[in-house]
Coordinates of C-alpha atoms and ligand atoms in Angstrom, one line a residue:
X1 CA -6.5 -9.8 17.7
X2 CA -4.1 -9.1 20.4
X3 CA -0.7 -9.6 20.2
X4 CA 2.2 -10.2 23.5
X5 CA 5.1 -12.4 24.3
X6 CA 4.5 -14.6 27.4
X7 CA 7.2 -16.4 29.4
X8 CA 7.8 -20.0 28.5
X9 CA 7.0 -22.1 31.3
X10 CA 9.8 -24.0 33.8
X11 CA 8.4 -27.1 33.2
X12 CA 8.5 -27.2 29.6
X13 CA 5.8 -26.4 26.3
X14 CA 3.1 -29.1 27.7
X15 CA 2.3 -26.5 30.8
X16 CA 2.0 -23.5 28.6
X17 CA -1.8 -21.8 29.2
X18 CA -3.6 -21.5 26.4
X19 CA -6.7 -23.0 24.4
X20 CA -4.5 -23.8 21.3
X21 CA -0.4 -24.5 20.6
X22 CA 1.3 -23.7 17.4
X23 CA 5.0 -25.6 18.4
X24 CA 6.8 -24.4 15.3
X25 CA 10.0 -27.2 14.4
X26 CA 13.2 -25.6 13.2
X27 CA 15.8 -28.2 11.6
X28 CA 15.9 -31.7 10.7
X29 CA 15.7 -33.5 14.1
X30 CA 13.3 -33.1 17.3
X31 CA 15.0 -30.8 19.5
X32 CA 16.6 -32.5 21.9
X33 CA 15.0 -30.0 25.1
X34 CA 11.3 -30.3 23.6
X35 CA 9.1 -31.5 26.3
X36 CA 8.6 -34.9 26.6
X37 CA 4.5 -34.7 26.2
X38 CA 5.2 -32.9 23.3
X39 CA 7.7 -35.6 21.6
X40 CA 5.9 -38.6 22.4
X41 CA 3.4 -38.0 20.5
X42 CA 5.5 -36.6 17.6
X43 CA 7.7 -39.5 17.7
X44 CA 5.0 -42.1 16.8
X45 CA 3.9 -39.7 14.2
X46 CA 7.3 -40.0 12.8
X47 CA 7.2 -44.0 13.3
X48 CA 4.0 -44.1 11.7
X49 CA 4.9 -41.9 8.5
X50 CA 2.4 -39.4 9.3
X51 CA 5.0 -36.5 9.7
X52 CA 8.8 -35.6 8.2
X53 CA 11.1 -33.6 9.7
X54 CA 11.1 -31.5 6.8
X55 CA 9.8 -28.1 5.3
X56 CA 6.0 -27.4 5.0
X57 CA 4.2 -30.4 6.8
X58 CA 2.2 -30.2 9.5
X59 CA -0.1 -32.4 11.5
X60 CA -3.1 -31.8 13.6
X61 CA -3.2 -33.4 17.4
X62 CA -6.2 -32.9 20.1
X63 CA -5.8 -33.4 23.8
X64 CA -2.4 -34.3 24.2
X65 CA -1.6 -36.3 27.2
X66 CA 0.2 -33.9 29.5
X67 CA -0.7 -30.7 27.1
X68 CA -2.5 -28.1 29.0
X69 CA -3.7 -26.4 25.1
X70 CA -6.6 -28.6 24.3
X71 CA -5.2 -28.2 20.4
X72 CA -2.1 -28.4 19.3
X73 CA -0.8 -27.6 16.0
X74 CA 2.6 -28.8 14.7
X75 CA 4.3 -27.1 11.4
X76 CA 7.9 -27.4 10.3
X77 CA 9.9 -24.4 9.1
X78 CA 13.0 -26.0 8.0
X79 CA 16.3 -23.2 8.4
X80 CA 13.0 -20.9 9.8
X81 CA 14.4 -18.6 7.3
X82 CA 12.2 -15.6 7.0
X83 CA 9.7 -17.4 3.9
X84 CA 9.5 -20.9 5.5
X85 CA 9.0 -19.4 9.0
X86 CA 5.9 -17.5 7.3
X87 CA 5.2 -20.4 5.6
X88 CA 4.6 -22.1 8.2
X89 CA 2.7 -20.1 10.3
X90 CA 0.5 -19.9 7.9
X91 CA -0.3 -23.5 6.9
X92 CA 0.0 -24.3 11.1
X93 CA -2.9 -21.1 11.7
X94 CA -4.9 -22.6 9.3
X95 CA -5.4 -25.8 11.2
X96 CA -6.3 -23.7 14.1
X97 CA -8.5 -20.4 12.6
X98 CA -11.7 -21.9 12.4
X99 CA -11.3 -24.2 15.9
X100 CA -12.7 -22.9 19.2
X101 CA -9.8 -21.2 20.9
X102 CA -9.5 -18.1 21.8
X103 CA -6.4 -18.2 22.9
X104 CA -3.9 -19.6 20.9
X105 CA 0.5 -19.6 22.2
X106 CA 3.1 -20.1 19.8
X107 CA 5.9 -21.3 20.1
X108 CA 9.6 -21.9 18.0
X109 CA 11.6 -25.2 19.1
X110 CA 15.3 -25.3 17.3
X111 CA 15.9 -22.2 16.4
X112 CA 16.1 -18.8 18.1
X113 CA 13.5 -16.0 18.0
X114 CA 13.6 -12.7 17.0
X115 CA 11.9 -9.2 16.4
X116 CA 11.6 -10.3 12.6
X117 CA 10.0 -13.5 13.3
X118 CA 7.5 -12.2 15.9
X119 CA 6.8 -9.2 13.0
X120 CA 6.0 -11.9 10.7
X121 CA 3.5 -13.7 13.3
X122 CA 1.3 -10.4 13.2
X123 CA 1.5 -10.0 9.1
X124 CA 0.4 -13.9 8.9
X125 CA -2.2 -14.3 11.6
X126 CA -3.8 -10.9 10.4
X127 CA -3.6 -11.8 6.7
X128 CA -5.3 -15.5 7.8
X129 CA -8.1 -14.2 9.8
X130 CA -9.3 -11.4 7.5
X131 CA -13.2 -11.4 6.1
X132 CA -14.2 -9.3 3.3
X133 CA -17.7 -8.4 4.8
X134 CA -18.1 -4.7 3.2
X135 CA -20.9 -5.9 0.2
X136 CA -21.4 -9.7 1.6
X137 CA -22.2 -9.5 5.3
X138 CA -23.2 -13.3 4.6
X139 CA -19.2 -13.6 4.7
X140 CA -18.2 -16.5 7.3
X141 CA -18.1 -15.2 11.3
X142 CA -14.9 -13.9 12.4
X143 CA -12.3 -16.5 13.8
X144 CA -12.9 -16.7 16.9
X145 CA -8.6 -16.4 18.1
X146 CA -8.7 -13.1 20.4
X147 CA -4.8 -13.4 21.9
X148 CA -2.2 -14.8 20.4
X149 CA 0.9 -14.9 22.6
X150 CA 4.2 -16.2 21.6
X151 CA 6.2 -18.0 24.1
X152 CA 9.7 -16.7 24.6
X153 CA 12.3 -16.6 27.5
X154 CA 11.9 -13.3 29.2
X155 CA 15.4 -12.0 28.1
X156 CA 13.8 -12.1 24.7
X157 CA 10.8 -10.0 25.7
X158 CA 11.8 -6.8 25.5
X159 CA 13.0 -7.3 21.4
X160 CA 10.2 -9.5 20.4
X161 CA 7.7 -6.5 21.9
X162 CA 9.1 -4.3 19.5
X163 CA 8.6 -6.5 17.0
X164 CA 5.0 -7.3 17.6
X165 CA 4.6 -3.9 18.0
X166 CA 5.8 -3.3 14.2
X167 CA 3.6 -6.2 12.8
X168 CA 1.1 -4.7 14.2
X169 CA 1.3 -1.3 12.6
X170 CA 2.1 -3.1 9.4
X171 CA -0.3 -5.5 9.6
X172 CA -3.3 -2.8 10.3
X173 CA -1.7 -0.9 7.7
X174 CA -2.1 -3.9 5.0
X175 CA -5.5 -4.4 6.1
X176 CA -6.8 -1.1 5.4
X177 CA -5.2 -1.2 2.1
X178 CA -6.8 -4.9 1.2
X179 CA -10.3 -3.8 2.5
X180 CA -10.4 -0.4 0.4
X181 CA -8.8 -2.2 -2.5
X182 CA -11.6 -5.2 -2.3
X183 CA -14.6 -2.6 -2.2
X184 CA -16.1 -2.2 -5.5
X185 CA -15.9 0.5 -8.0
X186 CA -19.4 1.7 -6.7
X187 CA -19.1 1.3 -3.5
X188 CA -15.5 2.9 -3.6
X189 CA -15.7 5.7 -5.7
X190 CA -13.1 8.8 -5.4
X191 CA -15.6 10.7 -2.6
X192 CA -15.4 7.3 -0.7
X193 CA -11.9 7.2 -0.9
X194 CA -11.3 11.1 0.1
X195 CA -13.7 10.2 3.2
X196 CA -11.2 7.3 4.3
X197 CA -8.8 9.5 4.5
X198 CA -10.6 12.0 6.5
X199 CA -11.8 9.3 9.1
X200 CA -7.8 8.0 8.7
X201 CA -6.5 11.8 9.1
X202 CA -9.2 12.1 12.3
X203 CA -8.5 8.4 14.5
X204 CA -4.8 8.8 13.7
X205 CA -3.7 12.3 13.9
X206 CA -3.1 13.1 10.4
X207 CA -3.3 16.6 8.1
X208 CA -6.1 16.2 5.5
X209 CA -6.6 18.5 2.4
X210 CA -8.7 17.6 -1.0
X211 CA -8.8 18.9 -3.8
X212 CA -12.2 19.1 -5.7
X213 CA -12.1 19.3 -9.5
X214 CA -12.1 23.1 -10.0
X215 CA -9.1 23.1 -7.8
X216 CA -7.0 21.3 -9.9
X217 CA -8.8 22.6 -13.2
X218 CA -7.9 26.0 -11.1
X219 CA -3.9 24.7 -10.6
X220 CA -3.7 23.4 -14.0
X221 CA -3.8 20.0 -14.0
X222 CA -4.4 19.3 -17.6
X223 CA -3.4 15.2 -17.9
X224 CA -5.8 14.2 -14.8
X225 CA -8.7 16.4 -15.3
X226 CA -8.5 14.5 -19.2
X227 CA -8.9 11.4 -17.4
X228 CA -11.1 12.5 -14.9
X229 CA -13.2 14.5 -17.8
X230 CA -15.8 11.6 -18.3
X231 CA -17.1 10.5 -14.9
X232 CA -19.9 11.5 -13.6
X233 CA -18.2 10.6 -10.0
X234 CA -16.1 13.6 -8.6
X235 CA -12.4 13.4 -9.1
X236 CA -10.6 14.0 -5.6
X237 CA -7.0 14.9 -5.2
X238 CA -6.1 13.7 -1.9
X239 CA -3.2 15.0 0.1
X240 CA -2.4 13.4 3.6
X241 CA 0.5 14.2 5.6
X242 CA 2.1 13.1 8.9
X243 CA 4.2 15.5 10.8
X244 CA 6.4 13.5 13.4
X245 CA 9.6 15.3 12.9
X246 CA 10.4 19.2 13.0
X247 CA 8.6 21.2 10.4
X248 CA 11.8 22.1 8.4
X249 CA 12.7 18.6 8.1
X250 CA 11.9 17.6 4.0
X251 CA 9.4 14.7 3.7
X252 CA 8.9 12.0 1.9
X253 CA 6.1 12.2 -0.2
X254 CA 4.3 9.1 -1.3
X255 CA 2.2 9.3 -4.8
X256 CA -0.4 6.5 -5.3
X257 CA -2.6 6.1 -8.3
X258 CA -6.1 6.0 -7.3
X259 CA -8.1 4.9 -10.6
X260 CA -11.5 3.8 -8.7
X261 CA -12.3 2.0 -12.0
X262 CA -10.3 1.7 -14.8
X263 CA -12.1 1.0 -18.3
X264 CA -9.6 1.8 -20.6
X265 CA -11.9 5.1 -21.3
X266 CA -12.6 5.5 -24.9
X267 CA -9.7 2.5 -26.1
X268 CA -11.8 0.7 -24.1
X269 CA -10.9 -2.8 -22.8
X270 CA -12.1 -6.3 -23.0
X271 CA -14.8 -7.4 -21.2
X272 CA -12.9 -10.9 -19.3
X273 CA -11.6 -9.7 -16.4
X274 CA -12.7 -6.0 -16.9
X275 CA -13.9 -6.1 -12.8
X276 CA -10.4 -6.4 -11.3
X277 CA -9.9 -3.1 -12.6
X278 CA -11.9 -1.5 -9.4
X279 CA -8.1 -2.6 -8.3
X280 CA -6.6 0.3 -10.3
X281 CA -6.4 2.3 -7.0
X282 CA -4.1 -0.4 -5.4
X283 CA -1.4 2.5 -5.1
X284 CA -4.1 4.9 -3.6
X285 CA -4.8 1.9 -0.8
X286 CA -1.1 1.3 -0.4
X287 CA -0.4 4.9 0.2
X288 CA -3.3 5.1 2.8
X289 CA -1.9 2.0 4.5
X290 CA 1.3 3.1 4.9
X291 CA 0.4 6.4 6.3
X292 CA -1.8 4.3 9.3
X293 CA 1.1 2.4 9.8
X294 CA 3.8 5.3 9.8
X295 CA 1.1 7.1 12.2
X296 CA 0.8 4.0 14.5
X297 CA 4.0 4.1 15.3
X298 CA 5.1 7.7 15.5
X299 CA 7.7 7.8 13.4
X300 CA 10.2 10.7 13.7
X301 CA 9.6 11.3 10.4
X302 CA 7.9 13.7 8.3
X303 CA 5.3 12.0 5.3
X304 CA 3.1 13.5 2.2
X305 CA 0.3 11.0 0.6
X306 CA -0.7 12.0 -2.1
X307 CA -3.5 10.2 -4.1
X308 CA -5.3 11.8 -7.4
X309 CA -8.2 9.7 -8.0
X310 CA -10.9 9.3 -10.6
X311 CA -12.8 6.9 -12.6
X312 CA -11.6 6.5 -16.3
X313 CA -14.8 6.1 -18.1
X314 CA -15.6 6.3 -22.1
X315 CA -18.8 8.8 -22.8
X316 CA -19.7 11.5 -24.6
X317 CA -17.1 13.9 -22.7
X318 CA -14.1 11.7 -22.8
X319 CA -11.0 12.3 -24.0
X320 CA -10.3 10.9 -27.7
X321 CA -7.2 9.3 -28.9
X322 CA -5.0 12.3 -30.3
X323 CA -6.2 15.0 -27.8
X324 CA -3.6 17.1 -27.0
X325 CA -3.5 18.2 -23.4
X326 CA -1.3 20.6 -21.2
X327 CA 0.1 19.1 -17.8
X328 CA 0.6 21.0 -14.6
X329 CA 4.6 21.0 -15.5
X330 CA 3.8 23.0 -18.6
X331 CA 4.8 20.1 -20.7
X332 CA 2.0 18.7 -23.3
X333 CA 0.9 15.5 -23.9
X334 CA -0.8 13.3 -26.9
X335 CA -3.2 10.9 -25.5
X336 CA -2.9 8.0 -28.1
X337 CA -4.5 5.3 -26.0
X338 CA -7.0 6.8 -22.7
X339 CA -6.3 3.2 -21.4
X340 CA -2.7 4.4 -20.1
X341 CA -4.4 6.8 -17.9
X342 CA -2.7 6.4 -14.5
X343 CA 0.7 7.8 -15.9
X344 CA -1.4 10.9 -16.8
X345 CA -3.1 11.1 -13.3
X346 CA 0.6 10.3 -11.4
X347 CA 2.4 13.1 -13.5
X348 CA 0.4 16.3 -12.2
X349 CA 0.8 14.6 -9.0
X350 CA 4.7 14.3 -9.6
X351 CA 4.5 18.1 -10.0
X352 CA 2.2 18.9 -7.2
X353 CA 5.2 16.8 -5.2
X354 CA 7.6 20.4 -6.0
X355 CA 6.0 22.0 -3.6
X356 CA 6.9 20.4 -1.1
X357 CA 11.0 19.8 -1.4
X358 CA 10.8 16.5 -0.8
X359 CA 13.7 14.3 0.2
X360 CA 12.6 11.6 -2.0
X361 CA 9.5 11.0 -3.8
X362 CA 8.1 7.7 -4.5
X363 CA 5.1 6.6 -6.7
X364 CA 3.0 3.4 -6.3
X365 CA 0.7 2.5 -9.0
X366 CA -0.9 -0.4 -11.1
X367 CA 0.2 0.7 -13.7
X368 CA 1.1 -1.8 -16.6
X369 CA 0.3 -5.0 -17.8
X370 CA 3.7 -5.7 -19.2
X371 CA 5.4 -5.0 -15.7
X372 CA 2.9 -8.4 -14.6
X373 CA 4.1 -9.6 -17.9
X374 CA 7.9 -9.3 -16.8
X375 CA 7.3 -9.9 -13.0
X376 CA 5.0 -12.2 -12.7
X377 CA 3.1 -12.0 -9.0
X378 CA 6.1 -12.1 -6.6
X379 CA 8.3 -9.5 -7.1
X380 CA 6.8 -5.2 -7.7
X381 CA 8.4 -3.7 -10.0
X382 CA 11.1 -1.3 -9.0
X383 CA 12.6 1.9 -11.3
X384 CA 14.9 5.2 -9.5
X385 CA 17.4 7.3 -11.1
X386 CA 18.9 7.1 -7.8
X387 CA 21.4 3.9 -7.1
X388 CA 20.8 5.0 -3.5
X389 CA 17.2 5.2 -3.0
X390 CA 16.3 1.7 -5.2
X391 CA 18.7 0.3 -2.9
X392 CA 17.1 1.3 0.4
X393 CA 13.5 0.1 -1.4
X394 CA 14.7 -3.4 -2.5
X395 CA 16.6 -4.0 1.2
X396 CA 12.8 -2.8 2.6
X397 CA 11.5 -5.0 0.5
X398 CA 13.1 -7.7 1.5
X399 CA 12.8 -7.0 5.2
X400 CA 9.2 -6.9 5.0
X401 CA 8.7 -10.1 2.6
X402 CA 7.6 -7.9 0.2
X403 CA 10.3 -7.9 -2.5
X404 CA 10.8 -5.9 -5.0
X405 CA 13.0 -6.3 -8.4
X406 CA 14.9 -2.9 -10.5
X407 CA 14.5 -2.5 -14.0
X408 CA 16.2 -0.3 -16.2
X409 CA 15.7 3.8 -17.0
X410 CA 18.4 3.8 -19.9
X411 CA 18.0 6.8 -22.4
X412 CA 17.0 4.8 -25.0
X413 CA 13.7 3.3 -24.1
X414 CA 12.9 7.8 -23.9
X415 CA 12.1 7.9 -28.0
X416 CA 9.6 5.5 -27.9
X417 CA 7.8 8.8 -26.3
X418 CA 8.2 10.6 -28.9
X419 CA 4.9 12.7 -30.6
X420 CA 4.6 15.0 -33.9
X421 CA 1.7 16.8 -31.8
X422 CA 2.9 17.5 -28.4
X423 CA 5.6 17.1 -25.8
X424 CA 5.8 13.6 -25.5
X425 CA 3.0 10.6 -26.5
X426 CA 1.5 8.8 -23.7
X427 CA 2.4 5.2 -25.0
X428 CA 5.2 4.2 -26.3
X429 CA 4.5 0.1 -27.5
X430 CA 4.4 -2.9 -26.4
X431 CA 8.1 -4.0 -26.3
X432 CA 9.6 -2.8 -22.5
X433 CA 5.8 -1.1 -21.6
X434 CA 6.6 -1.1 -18.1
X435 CA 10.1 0.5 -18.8
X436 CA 8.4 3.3 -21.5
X437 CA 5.6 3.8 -18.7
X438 CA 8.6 4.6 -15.9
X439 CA 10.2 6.9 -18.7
X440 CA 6.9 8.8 -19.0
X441 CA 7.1 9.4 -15.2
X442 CA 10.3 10.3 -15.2
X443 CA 10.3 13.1 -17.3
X444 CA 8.0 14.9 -14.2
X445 CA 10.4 14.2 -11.9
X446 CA 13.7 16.1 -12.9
X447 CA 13.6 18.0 -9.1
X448 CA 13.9 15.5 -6.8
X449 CA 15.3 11.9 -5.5
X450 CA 12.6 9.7 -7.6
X451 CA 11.4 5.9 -7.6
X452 CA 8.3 4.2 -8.9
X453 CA 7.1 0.9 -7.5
X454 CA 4.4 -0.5 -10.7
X455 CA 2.3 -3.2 -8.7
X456 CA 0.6 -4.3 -11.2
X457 CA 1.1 -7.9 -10.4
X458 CA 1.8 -7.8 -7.1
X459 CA -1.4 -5.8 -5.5
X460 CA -4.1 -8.1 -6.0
X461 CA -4.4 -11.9 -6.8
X462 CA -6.8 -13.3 -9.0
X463 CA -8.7 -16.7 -9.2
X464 CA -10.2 -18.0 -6.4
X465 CA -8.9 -16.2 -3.7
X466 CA -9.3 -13.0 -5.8
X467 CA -8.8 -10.2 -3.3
X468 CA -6.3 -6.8 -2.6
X469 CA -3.1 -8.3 -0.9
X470 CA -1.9 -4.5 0.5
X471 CA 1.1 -5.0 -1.1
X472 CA 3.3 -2.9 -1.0
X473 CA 2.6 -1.4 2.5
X474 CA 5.2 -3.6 3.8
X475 CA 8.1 -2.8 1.8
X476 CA 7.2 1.3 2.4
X477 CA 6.7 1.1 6.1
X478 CA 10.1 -0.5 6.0
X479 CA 11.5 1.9 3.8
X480 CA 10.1 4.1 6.4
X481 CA 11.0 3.2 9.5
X482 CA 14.7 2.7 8.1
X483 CA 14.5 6.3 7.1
X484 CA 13.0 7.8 10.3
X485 CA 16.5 6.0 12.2
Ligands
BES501 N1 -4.5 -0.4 -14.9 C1 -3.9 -0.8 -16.1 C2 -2.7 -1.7 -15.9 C3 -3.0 -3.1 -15.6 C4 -3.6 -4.0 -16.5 C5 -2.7 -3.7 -14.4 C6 -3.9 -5.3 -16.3 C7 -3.0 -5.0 -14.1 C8 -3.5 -5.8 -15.0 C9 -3.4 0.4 -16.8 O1 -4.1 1.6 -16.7 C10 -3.4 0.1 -18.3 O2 -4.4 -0.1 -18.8 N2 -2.2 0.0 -18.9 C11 -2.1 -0.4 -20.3 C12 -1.1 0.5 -20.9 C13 -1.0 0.4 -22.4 C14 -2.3 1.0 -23.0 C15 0.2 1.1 -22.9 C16 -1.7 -1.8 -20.3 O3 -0.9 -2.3 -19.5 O4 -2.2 -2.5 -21.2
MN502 MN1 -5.7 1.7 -18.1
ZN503 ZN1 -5.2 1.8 -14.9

């Protein structure tokens, strides 16, 4: 789909060229400068009870009189604050997805424009129009919109470019993250993951390195080879970067969990809902999506990915409850429970981060049930010993619609941690288990500027539309962009 601004014409909304109008209404009245073809009909609706000048409606009229669009969608978006103006978008796109026009014109009347909103177009009319087709190529065809322009005065052009352009990364970004999340655990393994990134590192100019398992037996990454131990799919440790700013300048390195399939290993888990677990590598998709995007638009900026990924299976060469292992820090762990194995693939990763002297290092993972429990869908979970850094994450968030909330790192919530046999325990309860999984992490990130995002509720949505949502690629391209000035 192709996004641009195009001039609103002279003689009003009625005359603007396309096969399909969106005429979004801002406020509680109808403008008083919306063309007269337009309001007629809208009027009667209004007369008739069929439309309110209020938030979320919308109403469906075909061959105007004196409306050059053969369709024309109406949606209101109240204040056209930044959720009701994507709200309705979204409810006016569906109306017009599955119709016959190719070319489809929106268009704001009672409130102004801007980059954010013309951002938000792209995100919503990408997100509509996507088709899972990877493993069901019986999927419904494609929607047939090719252009979607939105109708601005020309002074506005030049600002509401920029921000199509930034949907667009975004939005490309989120849907490489949603497809590879929506693959299945077989037909998205660690190898197939690793060879995304390669294709990714190859169309978008990208620095790919992997390491295979006797690498990072080699390196001494004790905690992720004992989840990785099992499989008979080869672990991968991915590492991605984009260079667009001088080489001495420190990155920011990206960590995302990439658990292909997560079982629970040998504390297995319940069979009901078992299969959304192929989502355990919503991080790993997240931090492939926000590379593409970062990439896209040549940020001045210099990025590390880096995504350790397995399967964690239960067999006869798992690892057992009590097994004692050595991480790459040095620092041993007991593995009471093998089903909280993304904090044990994310903390060699942590380490592997030293290298390279990051300016900030932020993880993205799936990584507890309690976080979903405390959370709910909306809002990711947020944790950083730095005031400065959460800050910057939950003002991206917000930018991009794709909030996230901070919870605490207090001392206290450390001695749940605590083991007889090793280091540290890799469980720590079920009171605050979001808060003693960030504690875990945090003990492998003493060296640098640190936040973890746990998307555990926030990466995928279940029920009927069950499917990746490439959360939080938003909030990180954000974060991003904000940091590359
Ligand atoms: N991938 C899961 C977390 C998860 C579970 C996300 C359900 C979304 C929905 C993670 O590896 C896990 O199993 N965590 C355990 C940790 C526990 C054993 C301390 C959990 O949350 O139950
Ligand atoms: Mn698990
Ligand atoms: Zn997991």
């Amino acid at each position: 789909m192709d996004f641009k601004t195009q001039p609103a014409p002279k003689e009003g909304l009625g005359a603007v060229a396309a096969d399909a109008l969106l005429l979004l209404l801002a406020g509680e009245q109808l403008p008083a400068d919306l063309d007269a073809a337009l309001a007629a009909p809208l009027k009667a609706a209004l007369a008739d009870g069929d439309l309110a000048l209020k938030p979320g409606q919308c109403l469906y009229l075909h061959r105007v009189a004196g409306v050059k669009a053969a369709r024309v969608a109406v949606a209101t978006c109240g204040d056209a604050a930044p959720a009701a103006w994507r709200k309705a978008l979204a409810e006016g796109l569906k109306l017009l997805k599955g119709s016959g026009a190719q070319h489809l014109a929106v268009a704001l009347s009672g409130a102004a424009l801007d980059a954010a909103k013309a951002e938000a177009l792209v995100a919503v009319a990408t997100e509509q129009t996507y088709v899972y087709r990877h493993t069901k190529p019986s999927a419904p065809p494609d929607s047939k919109l090719a252009r979607v322009s939105l109708v601005c005065a020309k002074a506005e052009a030049p600002a509401l470019d920029a921000g199509l352009a930034r949907g667009r990364a975004i939005a490309d970004g989120i849907g490489l993250a949603r497809e590879y999340a929506n693959r299945p655990g077989n037909h998205c393994t660690p190898s197939d993951l690793a060879a995304a990134a390669k294709a990714l590192a190859k169309s978008h100019g990208l620095k790919l390195e992997v390491l295979e398992r006797k690498d990072c037996e080699k390196l001494g990454m004790g905690a992720f080879m004992a989840v990785a131990q099992a499989s008979h799919e080869a672990p991968k440790f991915i590492v991605l970067r984009w260079n667009g700013a001088p080489k001495a300048a420190a990155p920011v390195v990206l960590v995302g969990k990439g658990i292909t399939f997560d079982t629970g290993g040998v504390s297995l888990k319940a069979a009901p809902e078992m299969d959304e677990m192929k989502f355990d590598m919503g991080g790993a998709a997240s931090v492939l999506g926000t590379l593409r995007a970062v990439a896209e638009l040549k940020l001045k900026l210099n990025v590390v990915g880096l995504i350790p990924s397995c399967e964690n299976m239960p067999g006869g060469a798992a690892v057992k409850p009590g097994d004692v292992v050595t991480s790459l820090s040095g620092q041993t762990i007991e593995i009471l429970n093998t089903d909280a194995e993304g904090r044990l693939i994310l903390c060699d990763a942590l380490t592997y981060a030293e290298r390279f002297k990051p300016a900030a290092v932020v993880d993205i993972a799936t990584l507890t049930g309690a976080c979903v429990i405390a959370l709910g869908h909306h809002r990711s979970g947020l944790f950083s010993s730095s005031d400065a850094l959460a800050a910057e994450l939950l003002a991206a968030g917000e930018r991009g619609c794709d909030p996230a909330w901070r919870l605490p790192l207090d001392a206290e919530y450390d001695e749940a941690l605590k083991s007889n046999f090793a280091d540290m325990g890799n469980v720590g309860g079920r009171a605050g288990g979001a808060i003693t999984a960030a504690k875990f992490l945090q003990r492998y990130t003493a060296k640098y500027d640190w936040a973890h995002l746990d998307i555990a509720g926030t990466a995928w949505k279940s029920g009927a539309a069950k499917g990746g949502t490439g959360r939080p690629v938003a909030l990180l391209t954000h974060f991003l962009i904000n940091r590359a000035g």
